[in-house]
Every structure is written in C-alpha cells, then in structure tokens.
Short mmCIF file of C-alpha atoms in Angstrom, two decimals:
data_model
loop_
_atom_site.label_atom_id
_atom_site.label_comp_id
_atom_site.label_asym_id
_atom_site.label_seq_id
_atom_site.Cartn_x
_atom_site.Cartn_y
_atom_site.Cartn_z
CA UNK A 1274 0.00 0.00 0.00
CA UNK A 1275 1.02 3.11 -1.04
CA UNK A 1276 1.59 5.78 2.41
CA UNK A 1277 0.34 9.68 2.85
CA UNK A 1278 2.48 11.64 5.09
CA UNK A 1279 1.79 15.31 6.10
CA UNK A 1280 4.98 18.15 6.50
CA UNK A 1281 2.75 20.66 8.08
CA UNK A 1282 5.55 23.10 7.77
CA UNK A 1283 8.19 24.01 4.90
CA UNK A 1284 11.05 24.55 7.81
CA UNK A 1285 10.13 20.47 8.43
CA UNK A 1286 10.99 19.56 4.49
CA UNK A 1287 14.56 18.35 5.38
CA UNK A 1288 13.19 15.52 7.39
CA UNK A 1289 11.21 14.04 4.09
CA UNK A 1290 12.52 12.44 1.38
CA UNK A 1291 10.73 13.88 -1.67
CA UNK A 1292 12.06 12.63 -4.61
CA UNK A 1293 9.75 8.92 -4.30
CA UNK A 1294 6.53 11.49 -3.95
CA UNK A 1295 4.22 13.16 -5.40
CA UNK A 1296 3.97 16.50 -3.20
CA UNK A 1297 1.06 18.17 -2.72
CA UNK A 1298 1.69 22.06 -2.40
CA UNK A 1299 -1.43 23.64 0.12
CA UNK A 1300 -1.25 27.44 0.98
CA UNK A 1301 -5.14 28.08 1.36
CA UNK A 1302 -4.89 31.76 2.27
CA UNK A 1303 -4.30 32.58 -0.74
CA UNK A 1304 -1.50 30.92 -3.09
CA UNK A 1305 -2.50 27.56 -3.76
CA UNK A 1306 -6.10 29.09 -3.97
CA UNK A 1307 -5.17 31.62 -6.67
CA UNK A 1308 -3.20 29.38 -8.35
CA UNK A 1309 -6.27 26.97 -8.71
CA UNK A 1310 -8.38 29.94 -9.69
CA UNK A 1311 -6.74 31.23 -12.13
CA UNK A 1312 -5.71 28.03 -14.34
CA UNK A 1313 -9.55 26.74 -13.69
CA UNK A 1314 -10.09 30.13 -15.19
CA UNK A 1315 -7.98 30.30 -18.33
CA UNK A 1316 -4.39 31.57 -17.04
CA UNK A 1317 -2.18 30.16 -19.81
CA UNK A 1318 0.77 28.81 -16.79
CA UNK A 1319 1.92 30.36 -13.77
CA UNK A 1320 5.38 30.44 -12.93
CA UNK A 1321 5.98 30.91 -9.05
CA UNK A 1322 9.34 32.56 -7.88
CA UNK A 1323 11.31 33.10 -4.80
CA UNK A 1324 12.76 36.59 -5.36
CA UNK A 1325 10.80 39.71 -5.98
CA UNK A 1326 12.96 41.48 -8.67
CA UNK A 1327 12.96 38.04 -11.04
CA UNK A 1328 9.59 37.82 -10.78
CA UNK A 1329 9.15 41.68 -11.22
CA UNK A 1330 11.77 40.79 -14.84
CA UNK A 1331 9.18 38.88 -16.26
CA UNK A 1332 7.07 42.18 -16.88
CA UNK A 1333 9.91 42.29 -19.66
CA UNK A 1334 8.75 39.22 -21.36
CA UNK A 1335 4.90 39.70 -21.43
CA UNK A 1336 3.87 37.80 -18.69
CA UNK A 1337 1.55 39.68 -16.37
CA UNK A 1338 3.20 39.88 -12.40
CA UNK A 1339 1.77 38.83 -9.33
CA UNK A 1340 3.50 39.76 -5.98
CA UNK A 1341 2.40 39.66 -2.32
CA UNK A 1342 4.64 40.50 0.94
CA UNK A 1343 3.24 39.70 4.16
CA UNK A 1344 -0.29 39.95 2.53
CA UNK A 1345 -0.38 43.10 0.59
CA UNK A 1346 0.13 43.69 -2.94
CA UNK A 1347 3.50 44.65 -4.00
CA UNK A 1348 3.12 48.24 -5.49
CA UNK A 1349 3.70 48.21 -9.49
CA UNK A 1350 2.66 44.49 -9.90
CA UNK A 1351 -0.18 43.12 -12.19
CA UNK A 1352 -1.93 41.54 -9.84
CA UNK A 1353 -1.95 40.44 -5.75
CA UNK A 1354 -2.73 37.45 -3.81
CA UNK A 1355 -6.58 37.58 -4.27
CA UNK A 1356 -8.31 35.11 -5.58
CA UNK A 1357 -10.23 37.42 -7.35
CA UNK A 1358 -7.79 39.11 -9.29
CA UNK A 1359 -7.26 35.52 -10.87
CA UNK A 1360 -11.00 35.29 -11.88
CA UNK A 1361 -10.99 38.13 -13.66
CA UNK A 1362 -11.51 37.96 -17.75
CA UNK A 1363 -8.70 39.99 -18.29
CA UNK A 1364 -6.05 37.29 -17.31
CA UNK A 1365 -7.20 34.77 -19.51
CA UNK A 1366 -4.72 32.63 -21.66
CA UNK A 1367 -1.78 34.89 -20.31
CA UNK A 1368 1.25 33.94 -18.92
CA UNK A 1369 1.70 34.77 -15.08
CA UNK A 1370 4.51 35.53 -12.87
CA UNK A 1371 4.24 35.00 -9.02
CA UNK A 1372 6.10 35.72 -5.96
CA UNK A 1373 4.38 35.20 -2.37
CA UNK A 1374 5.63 34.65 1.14
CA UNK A 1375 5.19 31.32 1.80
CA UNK A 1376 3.73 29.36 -1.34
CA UNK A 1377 6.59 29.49 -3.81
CA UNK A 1378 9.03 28.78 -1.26
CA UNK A 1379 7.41 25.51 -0.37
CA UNK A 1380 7.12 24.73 -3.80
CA UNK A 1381 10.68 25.63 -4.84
CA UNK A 1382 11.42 23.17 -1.93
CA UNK A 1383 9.53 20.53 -3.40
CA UNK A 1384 11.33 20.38 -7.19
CA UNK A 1385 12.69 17.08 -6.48
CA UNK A 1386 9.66 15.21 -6.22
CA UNK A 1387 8.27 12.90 -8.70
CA UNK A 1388 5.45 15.50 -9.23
CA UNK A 1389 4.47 18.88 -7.81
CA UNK A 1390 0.71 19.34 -7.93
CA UNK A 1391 -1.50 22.29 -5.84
CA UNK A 1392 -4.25 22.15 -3.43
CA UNK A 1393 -6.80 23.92 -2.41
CA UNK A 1394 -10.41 23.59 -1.07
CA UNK A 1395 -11.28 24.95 -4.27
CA UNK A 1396 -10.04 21.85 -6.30
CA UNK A 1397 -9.66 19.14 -3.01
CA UNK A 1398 -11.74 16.18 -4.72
CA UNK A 1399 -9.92 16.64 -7.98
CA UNK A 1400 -6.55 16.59 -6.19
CA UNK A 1401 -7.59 13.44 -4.14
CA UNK A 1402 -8.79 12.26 -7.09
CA UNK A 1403 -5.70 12.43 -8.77
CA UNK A 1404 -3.12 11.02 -6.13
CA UNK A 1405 -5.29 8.24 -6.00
CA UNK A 1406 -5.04 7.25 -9.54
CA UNK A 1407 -1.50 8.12 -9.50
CA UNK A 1408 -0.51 5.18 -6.87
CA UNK A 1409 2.64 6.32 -5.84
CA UNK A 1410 3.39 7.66 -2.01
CA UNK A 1411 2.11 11.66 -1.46
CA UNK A 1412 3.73 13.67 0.87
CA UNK A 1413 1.40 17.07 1.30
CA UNK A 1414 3.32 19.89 1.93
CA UNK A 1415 1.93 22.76 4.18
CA UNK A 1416 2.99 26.89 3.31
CA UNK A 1417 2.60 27.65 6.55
CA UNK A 1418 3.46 31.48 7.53
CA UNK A 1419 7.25 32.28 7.56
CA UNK A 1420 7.91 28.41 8.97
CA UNK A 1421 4.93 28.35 11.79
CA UNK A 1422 1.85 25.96 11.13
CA UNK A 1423 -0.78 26.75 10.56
CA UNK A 1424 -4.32 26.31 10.66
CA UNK A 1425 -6.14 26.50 7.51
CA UNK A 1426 -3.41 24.72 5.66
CA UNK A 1427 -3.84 21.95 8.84
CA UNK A 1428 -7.58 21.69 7.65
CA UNK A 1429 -6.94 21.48 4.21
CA UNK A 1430 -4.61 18.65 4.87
CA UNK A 1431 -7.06 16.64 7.30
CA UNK A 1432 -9.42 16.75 5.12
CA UNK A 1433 -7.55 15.52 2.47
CA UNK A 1434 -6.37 12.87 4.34
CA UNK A 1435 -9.45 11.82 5.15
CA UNK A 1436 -10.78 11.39 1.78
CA UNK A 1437 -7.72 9.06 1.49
CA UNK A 1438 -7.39 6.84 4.42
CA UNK A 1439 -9.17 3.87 2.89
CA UNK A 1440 -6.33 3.91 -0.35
CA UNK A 1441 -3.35 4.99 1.69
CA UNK A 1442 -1.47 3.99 4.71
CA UNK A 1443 0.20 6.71 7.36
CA UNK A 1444 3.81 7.67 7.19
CA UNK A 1445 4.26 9.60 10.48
CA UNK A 1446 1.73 10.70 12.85
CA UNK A 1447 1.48 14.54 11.42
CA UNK A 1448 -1.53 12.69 9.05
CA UNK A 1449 -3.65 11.58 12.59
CA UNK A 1450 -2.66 14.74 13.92
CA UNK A 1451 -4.16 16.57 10.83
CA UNK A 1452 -7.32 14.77 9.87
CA UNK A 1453 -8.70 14.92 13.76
CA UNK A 1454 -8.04 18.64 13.96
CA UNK A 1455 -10.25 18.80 10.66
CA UNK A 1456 -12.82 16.24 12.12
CA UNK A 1457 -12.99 18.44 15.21
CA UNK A 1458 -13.67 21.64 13.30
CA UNK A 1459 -15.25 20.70 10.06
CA UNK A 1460 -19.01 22.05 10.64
CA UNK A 1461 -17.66 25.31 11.85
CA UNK A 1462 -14.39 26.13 9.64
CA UNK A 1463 -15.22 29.55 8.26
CA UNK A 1464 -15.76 30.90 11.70
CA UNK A 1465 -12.20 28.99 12.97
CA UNK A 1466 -10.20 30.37 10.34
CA UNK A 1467 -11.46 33.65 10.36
CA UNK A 1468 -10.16 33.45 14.32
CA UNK A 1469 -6.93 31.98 13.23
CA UNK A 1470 -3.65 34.22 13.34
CA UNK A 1471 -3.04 34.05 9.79
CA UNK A 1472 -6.89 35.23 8.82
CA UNK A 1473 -6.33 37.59 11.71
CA UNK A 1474 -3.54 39.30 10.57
CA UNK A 1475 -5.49 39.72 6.98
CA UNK A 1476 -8.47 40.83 8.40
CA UNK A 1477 -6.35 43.87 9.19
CA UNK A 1478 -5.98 44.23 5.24
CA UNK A 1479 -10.10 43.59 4.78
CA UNK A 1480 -10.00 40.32 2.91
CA UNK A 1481 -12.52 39.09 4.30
CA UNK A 1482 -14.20 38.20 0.92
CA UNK A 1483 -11.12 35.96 0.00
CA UNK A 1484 -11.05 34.21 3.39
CA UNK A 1485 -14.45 32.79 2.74
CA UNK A 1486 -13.89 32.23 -1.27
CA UNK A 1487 -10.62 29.93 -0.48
CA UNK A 1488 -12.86 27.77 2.11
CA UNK A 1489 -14.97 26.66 -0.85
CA UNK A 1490 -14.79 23.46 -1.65
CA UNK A 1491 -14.74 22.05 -5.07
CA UNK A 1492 -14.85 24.97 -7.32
CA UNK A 1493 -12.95 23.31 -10.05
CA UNK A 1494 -12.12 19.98 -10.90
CA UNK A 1495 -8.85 20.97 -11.97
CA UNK A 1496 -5.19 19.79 -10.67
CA UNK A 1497 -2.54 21.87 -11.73
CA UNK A 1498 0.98 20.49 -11.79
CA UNK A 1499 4.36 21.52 -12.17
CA UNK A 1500 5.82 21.03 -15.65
CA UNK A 1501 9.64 22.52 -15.56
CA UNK A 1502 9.24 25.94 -13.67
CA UNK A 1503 5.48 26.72 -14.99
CA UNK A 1504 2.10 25.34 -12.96
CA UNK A 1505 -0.01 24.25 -15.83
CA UNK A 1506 -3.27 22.41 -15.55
CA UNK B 16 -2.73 38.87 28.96
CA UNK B 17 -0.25 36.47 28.82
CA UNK B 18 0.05 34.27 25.75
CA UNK B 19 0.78 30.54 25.29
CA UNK B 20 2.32 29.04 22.37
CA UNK B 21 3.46 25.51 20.81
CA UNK B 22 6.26 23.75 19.13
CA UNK B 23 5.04 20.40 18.03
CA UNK B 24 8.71 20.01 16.95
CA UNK B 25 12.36 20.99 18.15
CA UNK B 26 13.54 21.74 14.79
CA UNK B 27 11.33 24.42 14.60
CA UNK B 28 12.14 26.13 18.03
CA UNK B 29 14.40 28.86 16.07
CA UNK B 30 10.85 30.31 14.54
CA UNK B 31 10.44 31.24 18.80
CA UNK B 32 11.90 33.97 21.49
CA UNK B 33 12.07 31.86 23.95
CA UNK B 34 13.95 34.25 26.23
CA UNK B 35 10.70 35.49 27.41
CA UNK B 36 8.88 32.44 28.05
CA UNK B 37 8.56 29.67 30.25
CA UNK B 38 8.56 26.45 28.45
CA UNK B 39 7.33 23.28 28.73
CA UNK B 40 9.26 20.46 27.54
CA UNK B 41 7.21 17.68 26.75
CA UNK B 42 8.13 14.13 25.42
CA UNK B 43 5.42 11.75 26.45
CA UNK B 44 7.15 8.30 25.35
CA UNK B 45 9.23 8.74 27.45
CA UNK B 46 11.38 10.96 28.91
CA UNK B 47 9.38 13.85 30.82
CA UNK B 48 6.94 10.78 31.67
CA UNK B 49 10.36 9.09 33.55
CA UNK B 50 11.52 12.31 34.83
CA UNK B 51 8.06 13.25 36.69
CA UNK B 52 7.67 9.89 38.14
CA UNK B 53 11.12 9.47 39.28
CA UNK B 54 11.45 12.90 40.98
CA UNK B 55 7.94 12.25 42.16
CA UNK B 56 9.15 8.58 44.04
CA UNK B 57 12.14 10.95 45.58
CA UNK B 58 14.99 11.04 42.81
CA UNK B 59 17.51 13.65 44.37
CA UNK B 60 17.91 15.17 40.67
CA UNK B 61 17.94 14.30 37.06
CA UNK B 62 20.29 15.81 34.39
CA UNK B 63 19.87 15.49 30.75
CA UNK B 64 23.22 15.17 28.69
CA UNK B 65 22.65 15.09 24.92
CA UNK B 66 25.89 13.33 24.40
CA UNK B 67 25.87 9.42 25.70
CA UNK B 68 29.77 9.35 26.64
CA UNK B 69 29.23 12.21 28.47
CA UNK B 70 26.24 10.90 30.24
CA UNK B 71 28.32 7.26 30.79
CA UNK B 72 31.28 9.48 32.79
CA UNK B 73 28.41 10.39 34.81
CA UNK B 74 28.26 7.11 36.43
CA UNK B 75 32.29 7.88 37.84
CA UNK B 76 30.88 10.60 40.20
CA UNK B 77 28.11 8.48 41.58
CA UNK B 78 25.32 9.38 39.44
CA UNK B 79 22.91 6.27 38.22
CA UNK B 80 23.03 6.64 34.49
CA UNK B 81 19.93 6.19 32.21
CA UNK B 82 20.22 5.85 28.31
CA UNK B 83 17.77 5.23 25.61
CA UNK B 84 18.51 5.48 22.44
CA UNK B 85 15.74 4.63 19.45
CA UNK B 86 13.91 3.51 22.04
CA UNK B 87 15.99 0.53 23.98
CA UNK B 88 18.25 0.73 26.78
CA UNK B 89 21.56 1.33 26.40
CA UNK B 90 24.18 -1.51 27.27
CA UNK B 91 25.43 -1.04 30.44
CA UNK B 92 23.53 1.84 31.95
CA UNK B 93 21.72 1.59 35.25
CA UNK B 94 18.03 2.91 34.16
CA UNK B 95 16.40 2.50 30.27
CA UNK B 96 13.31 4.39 29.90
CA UNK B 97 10.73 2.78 31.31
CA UNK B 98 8.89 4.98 34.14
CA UNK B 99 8.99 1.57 35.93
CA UNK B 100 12.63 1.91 36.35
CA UNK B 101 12.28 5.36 37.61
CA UNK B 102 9.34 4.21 40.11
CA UNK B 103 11.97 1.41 41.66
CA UNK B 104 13.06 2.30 45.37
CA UNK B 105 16.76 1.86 44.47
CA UNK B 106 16.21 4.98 42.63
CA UNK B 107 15.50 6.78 46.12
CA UNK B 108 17.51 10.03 47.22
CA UNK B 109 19.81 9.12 44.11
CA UNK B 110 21.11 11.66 41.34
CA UNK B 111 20.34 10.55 37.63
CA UNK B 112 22.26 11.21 34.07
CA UNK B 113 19.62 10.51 31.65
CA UNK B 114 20.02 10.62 27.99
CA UNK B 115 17.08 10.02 25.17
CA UNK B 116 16.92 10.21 21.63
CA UNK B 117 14.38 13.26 21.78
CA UNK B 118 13.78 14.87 25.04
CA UNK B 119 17.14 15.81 26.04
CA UNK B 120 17.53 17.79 22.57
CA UNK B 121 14.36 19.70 23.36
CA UNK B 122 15.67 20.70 27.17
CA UNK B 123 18.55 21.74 25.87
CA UNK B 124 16.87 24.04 23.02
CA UNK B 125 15.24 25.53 25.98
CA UNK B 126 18.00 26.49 28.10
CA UNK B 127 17.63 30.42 27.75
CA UNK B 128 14.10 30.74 28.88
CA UNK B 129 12.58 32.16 31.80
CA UNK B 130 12.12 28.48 33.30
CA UNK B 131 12.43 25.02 31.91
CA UNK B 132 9.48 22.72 33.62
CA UNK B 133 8.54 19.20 32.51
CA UNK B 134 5.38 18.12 31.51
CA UNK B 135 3.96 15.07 31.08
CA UNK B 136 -0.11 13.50 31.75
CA UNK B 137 1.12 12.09 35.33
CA UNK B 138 1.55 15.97 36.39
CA UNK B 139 -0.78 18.09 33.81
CA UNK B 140 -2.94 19.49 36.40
CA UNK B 141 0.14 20.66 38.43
CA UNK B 142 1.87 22.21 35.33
CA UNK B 143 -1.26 24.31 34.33
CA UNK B 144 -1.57 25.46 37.54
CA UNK B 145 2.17 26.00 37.93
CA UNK B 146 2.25 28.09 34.92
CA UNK B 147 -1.24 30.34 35.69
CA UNK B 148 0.65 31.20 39.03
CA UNK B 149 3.47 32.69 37.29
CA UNK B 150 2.11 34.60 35.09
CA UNK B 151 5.06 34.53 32.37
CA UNK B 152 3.89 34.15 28.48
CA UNK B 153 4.36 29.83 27.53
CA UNK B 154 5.80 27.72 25.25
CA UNK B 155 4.48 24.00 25.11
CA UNK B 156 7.95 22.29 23.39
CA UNK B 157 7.46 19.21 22.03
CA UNK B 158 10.07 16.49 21.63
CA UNK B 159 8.81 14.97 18.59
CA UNK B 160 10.07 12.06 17.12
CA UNK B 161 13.67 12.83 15.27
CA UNK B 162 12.40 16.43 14.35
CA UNK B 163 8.69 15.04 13.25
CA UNK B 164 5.63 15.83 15.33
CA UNK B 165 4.22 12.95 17.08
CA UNK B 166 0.66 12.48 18.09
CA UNK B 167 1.12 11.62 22.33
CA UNK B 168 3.26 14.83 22.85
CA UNK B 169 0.68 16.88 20.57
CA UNK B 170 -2.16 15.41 22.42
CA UNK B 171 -0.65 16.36 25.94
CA UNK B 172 0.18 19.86 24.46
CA UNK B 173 -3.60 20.26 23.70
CA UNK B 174 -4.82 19.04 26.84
CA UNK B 175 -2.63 21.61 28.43
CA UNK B 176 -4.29 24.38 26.36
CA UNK B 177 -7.62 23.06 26.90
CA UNK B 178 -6.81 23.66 30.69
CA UNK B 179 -4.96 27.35 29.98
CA UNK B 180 -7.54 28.61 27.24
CA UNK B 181 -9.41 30.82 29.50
CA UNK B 182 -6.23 32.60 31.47
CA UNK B 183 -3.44 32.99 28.30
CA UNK B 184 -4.22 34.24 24.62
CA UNK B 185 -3.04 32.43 21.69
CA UNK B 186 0.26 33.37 20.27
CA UNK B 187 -0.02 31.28 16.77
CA UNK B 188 -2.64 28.63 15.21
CA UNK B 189 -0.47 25.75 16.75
CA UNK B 190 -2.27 25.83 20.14
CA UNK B 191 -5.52 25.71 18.45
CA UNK B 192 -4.47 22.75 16.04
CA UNK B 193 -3.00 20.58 19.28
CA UNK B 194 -6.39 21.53 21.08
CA UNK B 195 -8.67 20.39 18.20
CA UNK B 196 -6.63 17.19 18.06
CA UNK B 197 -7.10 16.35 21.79
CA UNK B 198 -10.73 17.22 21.78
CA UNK B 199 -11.62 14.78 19.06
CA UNK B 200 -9.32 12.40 20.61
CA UNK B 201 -9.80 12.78 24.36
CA UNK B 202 -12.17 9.99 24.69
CA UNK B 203 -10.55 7.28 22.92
CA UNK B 204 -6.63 8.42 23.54
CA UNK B 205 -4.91 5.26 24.80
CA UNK B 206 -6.60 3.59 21.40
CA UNK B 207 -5.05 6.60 19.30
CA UNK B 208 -1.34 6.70 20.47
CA UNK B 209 -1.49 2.74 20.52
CA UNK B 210 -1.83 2.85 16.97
CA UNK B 211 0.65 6.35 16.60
CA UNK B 212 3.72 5.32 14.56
CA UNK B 213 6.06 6.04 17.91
CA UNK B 214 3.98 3.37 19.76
CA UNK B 215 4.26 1.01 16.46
CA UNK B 216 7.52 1.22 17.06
CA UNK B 217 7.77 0.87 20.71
CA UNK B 218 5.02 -2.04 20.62
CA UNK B 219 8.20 -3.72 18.68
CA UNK B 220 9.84 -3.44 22.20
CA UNK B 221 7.27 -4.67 24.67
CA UNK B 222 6.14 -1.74 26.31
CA UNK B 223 2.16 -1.61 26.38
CA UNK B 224 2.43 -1.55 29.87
CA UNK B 225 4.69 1.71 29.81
CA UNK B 226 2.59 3.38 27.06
CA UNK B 227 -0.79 3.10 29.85
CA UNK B 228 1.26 4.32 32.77
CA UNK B 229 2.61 7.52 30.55
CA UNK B 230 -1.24 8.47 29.92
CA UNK B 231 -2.38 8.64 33.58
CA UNK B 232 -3.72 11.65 34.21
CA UNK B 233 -2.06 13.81 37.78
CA UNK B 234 -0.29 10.83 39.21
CA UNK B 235 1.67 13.25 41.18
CA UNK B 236 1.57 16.84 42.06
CA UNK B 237 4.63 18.26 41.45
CA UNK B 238 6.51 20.10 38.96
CA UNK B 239 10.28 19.47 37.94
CA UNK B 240 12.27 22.66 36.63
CA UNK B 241 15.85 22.68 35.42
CA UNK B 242 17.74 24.48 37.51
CA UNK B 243 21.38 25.10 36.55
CA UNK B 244 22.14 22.01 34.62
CA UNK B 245 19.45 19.29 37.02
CA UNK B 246 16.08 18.83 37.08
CA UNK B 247 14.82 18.70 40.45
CA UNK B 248 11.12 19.61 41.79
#
C-alpha cells in the first residue's frame, strides 16, 4: 500500500525524502487558492518565484506579475494574492509571474519530487482524485506562515487525508494529527479560520471576501501540476 | 494577557523567542513521563546530557546513568526508559544522568528561557496550575520524534491548552491545532497513540504496559524545573 504523510511546515521539508513522492503544495490563504483559480479560469501557466525582482523581470517578457509580501500587494505588480484578481476575464490565456511569502518557497522546496501538484479547497476532490489514480506515495506539503503551522493549511490537509485513508497507509503521525483537527472543526471552519492568526492578521488588510472564497470546496475539478518551472493544468 | 504558544517540533524552536517564556518540555514516550515519576518517588535530581559518553562518565561521580537510544536501553547503563525503572526504590535520594533520543535535545533548546518545567499526563494538572501562578507568556515544546511531530506529545500539548484557554491568549494557530486534536481524541486516547507510529515502534519493544502508565492523568503533584544544569522539583 502506497503511504500519505503530512509536512505541516516548509522549515520540516529536510526531514522528508521527496524525490519517491508526489507533493502536494497547500497554501489556502491565498497561493494555492489563486493558483487553482486562475488556471480553472484560463491563465495560460503560472510560474511561481522566490525573489521579488525576477519575478518583477518577467514584466519584460509579457507575462503579467503577481507579488504579495506579508499579505499586501506589491506596489507596481499586475496583480496580488486575491483570488479574485485571478478570476478576472482579463487574465485569460496569459502567462503569469508570481512571488508570495510562503507558497513558492514551499514549492521551490519541493522540485525534487516525482510530481508537484497544488491544493486547495477549491479543487480538493480533484486533487484526491488524482493522487489516488497516480498510486505512488504523497507527501502534502503545508505553506505555513514564515515556517509556523498553521491552521487552515492543517484543515486542508485533514481533510484531504481523510478522503484518502481507505487507499493509503500513514507515514508519520502529522496525518492523525491533521485529519482529527479537521474532524474536530469541520461544521464550523469559516468561523475557525477567520479566528486563526493568519486570517487575523489579513483581516487587518479587509479580505474578508477571499477568506471565505478559499474555504470553498470544489470549485474546479482541476489539478494543476508543475511542468519545468510553470504550474499548468 | 499572557500568551501561550506551541512547538510540536524541536527543529522548529528557532521560529520562537524563547527568552521570554517559560517552556514546557514535553516528550510523552518517554522521557518527561520518567523524569516526573522518578522525581515524584524521591529522585535527588535528574540531568539530561545530549551526548551518551558524556552521560556514561556520569556514572564515575556516583550518578545512576539512564540511556535510551531509538527507544531501547543502552548496554550497560543503570536505568532505560521505562517509568517503571524510575518508580523502583533503588532509585530513592539518588542523582540521575539521563540521555534520550528526543527529550534531552528539546531541554537543551530551551535552556535560555525564563524556566524550563517538565510536563507530562502524570503531572498536567500541576503544570497548568504551575504556569497560571506565574504569570510569564508559555511555550508548550514538544520532543517529537527525530524532528517530526508525534501524536502523544501533541495530544498532551492540547490538553494543556484546553486547561490554559481561559487565562493565556493564543500566540499562533499551533495551540488551536493541538487543542482540536485532543478534543476529538480525548475519549478514545490510549486507542489513538497505541496505533501512533512512535507506539508502532515501541510495541516492537514490549512496552504496552509503559505506554498506559505515561497516559495517567495527575499521578503526582509536582513540577520538575531545570535548575542550573538538574532537574529537580
């Protein structure tokens, strides 16, 4: 039997071995989410980077430019870290260019693994869909903020491990850990994120409307995936 | 008011100040388990070494020495770690070197807080109210397993919480994670860490009986603190 393990932050990645894995990339509020958004919604490929000024170069080479810093929109760039700037028409089949705190860092960190895919509420069944045709081990890779855990990337990953206990067996005990935590606040998760630190700390910057748009579950049936350095679906 | 914060994991105790904080160490299987019951049945002191020749000189100066490593006893060392071994008379009035895979690493990650106390299920009433009388902002430090979070250390951190919720403020979403987990779990717990992967591997070594002791809740009423370089209460 194939085994699901959880690395509920990216400052935990050294103790995983990636490359027998397919990684699943999960920063909820808001990467992963926009990143589902906007290829469900006719982005051509998104290609995430670490540092500001390459991502800012790409401007050069017609790709629109998406930058967030502790969640605010970097000043001159295309677009931010709502989901909503991904859903609008205007994006459609153009090339993006995307630096964020945490979610391109975690994926830059995954690049050895047999496959890079992103999750999200928004696309959840499609992405459990997928690693379960895909029968090889997952390891599902949490953002986090700035190396802390936590919470709506935690619920994210419980409930996708919950929609694969029956097909996969535990690595570690960060899956148990995950999927009760989700179990325990399922019924009520808008209300517990918007109380987390992370949806806190945006409230502050009144995305309120985001918070509740990445908590949707099953927008898309979409999986993007990492082919070289772009995210194409 | 006074916050209180987690660690489910000593390799990511460099995301935390812990200058400012008392922390709890905690490493359920078994090392803060051993070191509450054996100061509780009238150890003199404990002190953790990291380093097992170090520990093993120990033994020169009239210290019992007590070594696990990967779970087993060490060859030639006085005390393994079983809490039975630290609930033996012989033990009485005497000064112990202990050294364990994971809980020594954590106590000495802590060394520059405000206080280092141990924490375990046999004294969690006596640690929350330890810490609510001092007023000081918390860290909950789990030992983990090798750098991953394990599901009896996170399950005593959130049972701490539960107990601290309504005198500290949360610092980050790990308290509320570790909380969720134990509530969903709380009923069933001995079940859960039975089949965690640390008790997997410890039910390799015959120690079902040490697994049930190390989940009794307030065996004792006391609270060990490092002070200088031992652990007394």
């Amino acid at each position: 039997m194939k085994t699901v393990d959880v690395c509920l932050s990216p400052d935990l990645i050294h103790l995983y071995d990636v490359s027998d894995k397919v990684v699943v990339v999960v920063d909820i509020l808001r990467a992963t989410s926009c990143m589902t958004a906007g290829l469900a919604n006719g982005v051509k490929s998104i290609t995430p980077y670490q540092n500001l000024e390459q991502c800012e170069f790409m401007k050069y080479k017609g790709y629109l430019i998406a930058g967030e810093r502790d969640g605010q929109k970097v000043d001159g760039f295309d677009l931010g870290n709502s989901p909503f700037d991904y859903l609008d028409e205007s994006v459609r089949g153009k090339k993006v260019a995307v630096t964020t705190t945490n979610g391109t860092v975690a994926i830059e960190k995954s690049k050895r693994a047999i496959e890079v895919i992103i999750g999200s509420f928004l696309n959840i069944s499609a992405v459990a869909a997928h690693v379960k045709k895909q029968r090889q081990n997952v390891l599902i890779l949490c953002a986090g903020w700035k190396g802390k855990i936590n919470l709506e990337d935690s619920l994210f990953t419980g409930a996708l491990v919950d929609k694969l206990i029956d097909d996969f067996a535990f690595e570690s005990d960060a899956p148990l850990l995950a999927q009760a935590c989700y179990l325990q606040m399922k019924d009520d998760m808008l209300h517990r994120v918007q109380n987390s630190s992370h949806a806190k700390r945006l409230n502050r910057l009144n995305v309120q409307k985001d918070i509740e748009y990445c908590l949707k579950l099953d927008e898309f049936d979409i999986v993007p995936r990492l082919v070289g350095e772009e995210l194409v679906v």
